[in-house]
Each structure stands twice: as structure tokens, then as C-alpha cells.
Short mmCIF file of C-alpha atoms in Angstrom, two decimals:
data_model
loop_
_atom_site.label_atom_id
_atom_site.label_comp_id
_atom_site.label_asym_id
_atom_site.label_seq_id
_atom_site.Cartn_x
_atom_site.Cartn_y
_atom_site.Cartn_z
CA MET Y 240 7.90 -27.37 4.20
CA GLU Y 241 10.02 -24.58 2.62
CA VAL Y 242 7.51 -23.38 -0.16
CA ALA Y 243 5.17 -22.91 2.59
CA LEU Y 244 6.55 -20.97 5.00
CA SER Y 245 8.31 -18.69 1.66
CA PHE Y 246 4.50 -18.13 1.44
CA VAL Y 247 3.75 -16.95 5.04
CA VAL Y 248 7.42 -14.82 4.89
CA SER Y 249 6.13 -13.16 2.28
CA VAL Y 250 2.17 -13.08 3.00
CA PHE Y 251 4.17 -11.50 6.38
CA PHE Y 252 6.12 -8.43 4.92
CA ALA Y 253 3.19 -7.74 2.37
CA VAL Y 254 0.83 -7.14 5.80
CA ALA Y 255 3.83 -5.82 7.41
CA ILE Y 256 4.46 -2.97 4.30
CA TYR Y 257 1.14 -2.19 4.81
CA LEU Y 258 0.91 -1.12 8.33
CA MET Y 259 3.60 0.53 8.58
CA LEU Y 260 2.44 2.82 5.02
CA SER Y 261 -0.40 3.42 8.18
CA LYS Y 262 -1.44 7.19 8.98
CA HIS Y 263 -1.49 5.98 12.99
CA ILE Y 264 1.27 4.54 15.20
CA ILE Y 265 0.28 1.17 16.68
CA ARG Y 266 -0.15 0.40 13.43
CA ILE Y 267 2.54 1.42 11.86
CA LEU Y 268 4.51 -0.46 15.22
CA LEU Y 269 2.43 -3.82 14.63
CA GLY Y 270 4.34 -3.89 11.16
CA VAL Y 271 7.08 -2.80 12.58
CA SER Y 272 6.71 -6.35 15.17
CA ILE Y 273 5.13 -8.36 12.39
CA PHE Y 274 8.46 -7.18 9.63
CA GLY Y 275 10.77 -8.43 12.47
CA ASN Y 276 8.99 -11.71 12.60
CA ALA Y 277 8.90 -11.93 9.04
CA VAL Y 278 13.02 -12.06 8.77
CA ASN Y 279 13.22 -14.02 11.49
CA LEU Y 280 10.94 -17.03 9.93
CA SER Y 281 12.77 -16.21 5.96
CA ILE Y 282 16.34 -16.39 8.11
CA PHE Y 283 14.66 -20.04 9.86
CA THR Y 284 13.64 -20.56 6.14
CA ALA Y 285 16.98 -20.48 4.46
CA GLY Y 286 18.78 -22.86 6.89
CA ARG Y 287 16.96 -25.28 5.29
CA LEU Y 288 14.69 -26.41 7.56
CA MET Y 289 15.66 -31.10 8.17
CA ARG Y 290 15.60 -32.94 10.66
CA GLU Y 291 18.96 -33.77 12.11
CA VAL Y 292 21.18 -34.88 15.11
CA PRO Y 293 21.86 -32.08 17.40
CA PRO Y 294 25.70 -30.63 16.16
CA ILE Y 295 27.10 -31.73 18.82
CA ILE Y 296 30.37 -33.82 17.91
CA PRO Y 297 31.58 -36.59 20.70
CA GLU Y 298 34.85 -36.51 22.22
CA ALA Y 299 36.93 -38.83 20.40
CA LEU Y 300 35.88 -37.37 16.59
CA GLN Y 301 36.83 -34.59 14.98
CA THR Y 302 34.46 -33.70 12.69
CA PRO Y 303 31.23 -35.41 13.48
CA GLU Y 304 29.66 -39.20 12.13
CA VAL Y 305 26.84 -38.08 10.78
CA ALA Y 306 24.78 -34.65 8.68
CA THR Y 307 24.37 -32.47 11.43
CA ALA Y 308 21.91 -29.15 11.79
CA ASN Y 309 23.32 -26.28 11.06
CA PRO Y 310 23.23 -23.75 14.64
CA LEU Y 311 24.03 -21.06 12.05
CA PRO Y 312 20.52 -19.96 11.07
CA GLN Y 313 19.74 -20.69 14.44
CA ALA Y 314 21.86 -18.10 16.34
CA LEU Y 315 20.55 -15.11 13.78
CA VAL Y 316 16.73 -16.10 14.68
CA LEU Y 317 17.83 -15.53 18.75
CA THR Y 318 19.36 -12.53 17.39
CA ALA Y 319 17.35 -10.72 15.03
CA ILE Y 320 14.63 -11.92 18.10
CA VAL Y 321 16.25 -10.16 20.72
CA ILE Y 322 16.76 -6.72 19.01
CA SER Y 323 13.60 -6.97 17.38
CA PHE Y 324 11.86 -6.87 21.22
CA SER Y 325 14.12 -4.55 22.76
CA LEU Y 326 13.52 -2.15 19.34
CA PHE Y 327 9.60 -2.64 19.39
CA ALA Y 328 9.99 -1.59 23.16
CA PHE Y 329 11.80 1.26 22.45
CA LEU Y 330 8.92 2.39 20.25
CA LEU Y 331 6.48 1.81 22.11
CA VAL Y 332 7.62 3.99 24.55
CA LEU Y 333 8.82 6.20 22.55
CA ALA Y 334 5.08 6.06 20.62
CA PHE Y 335 3.12 6.28 24.62
CA ARG Y 336 5.82 9.25 25.29
CA ALA Y 337 4.54 10.75 22.14
CA TYR Y 338 0.58 10.49 22.49
CA GLN Y 339 0.99 11.91 26.05
CA GLU Y 340 3.02 14.74 24.25
CA LEU Y 341 0.82 15.53 21.71
CA GLY Y 342 -3.06 13.68 22.32
CA THR Y 343 -2.65 11.78 19.61
CA ASP Y 344 -1.34 9.00 17.16
CA ASP Y 345 -2.46 10.33 13.90
CA THR Y 346 1.05 11.36 13.16
CA ASP Y 347 -0.68 13.93 10.40
CA GLY Y 348 -2.03 15.77 14.11
CA MET Y 349 1.54 15.05 15.07
CA ARG Y 350 3.53 17.96 12.98
CA VAL Y 351 3.31 20.82 15.94
CA ALA Y 352 7.08 21.95 14.45
CA GLU Y 353 5.69 23.08 11.09
CA PRO Y 354 3.54 26.63 11.81
CA GLU Y 355 -0.26 26.16 12.29
CA GLY Y 356 -1.34 28.54 8.90
CA GLU Y 357 0.80 27.19 6.33
CA PRO Y 358 -0.12 24.23 4.06
CA MET Y 359 0.03 21.06 3.79
CA PRO Y 360 3.78 19.63 2.17
CA PRO Y 361 3.54 18.14 -1.00
CA LEU Y 362 3.06 14.31 -0.45
CA GLY Y 363 3.49 12.53 -3.59
CA TYR Y 364 5.47 13.05 -6.19
#
């Protein structure tokens, strides 16, 4: 199961990077969202997928009797979900406001700080 999820995570990372390299803000936002989901799945996969009992220790014992699930990856994924959602909401509002001000979602059209008659800066090496 970990091998299949590792393949899915790699596909998510590839799609996210492809979308983030786009010139349109909406595609960049979708890439950021998919990238956050890929990170969550990779953390979840790194915590090993197994059917274990919950990590609850009875009052009479100091340590659990049997093997238990690891709660750390679940806590990390929950934290990452909250952070990625808040980042996505901030970027969505920022992109919407930029679209309202500039009237375009193309990053080349958002170059308002550049002088009008100047040529484009070098885009590669």
C-alpha cells in the first residue's frame, strides 16, 4: 500500500510543480493546493500505514500491552491541513484583489512596476 501511495504522491508533486510554473494565477493557486495535499500524503505515508489499535493506554498500565498506532503523523497532517488551508485562503484573496486592480490573471500582464517602453527582462539563462 505504501508503494501505491508513494506513486500517487509523486504524481501529485509533478502536477503541482507543473501548475505552479504556469503564467496564470488560478493555475498557480491550484498547484499550491495540490502541493499541500501531496505533502500531507507524504507525511501520512511516511508514518506507515497499518491497522493497529488506537494509542490509548489503560489506567493500570504504564506502557501499552500491544503495538499501537503512531499518533505523530496524524497530528502533523492535521496541522499541515490547517496551515495549507489558511495559506490557500490568503493567496486566493490576494489573487482576487490583484485581479480586481489589474484586470488580468496573467503574470506578464501584472508587471505594473516596469516602464511601458522597456523590453522584457531576460527570462532564462
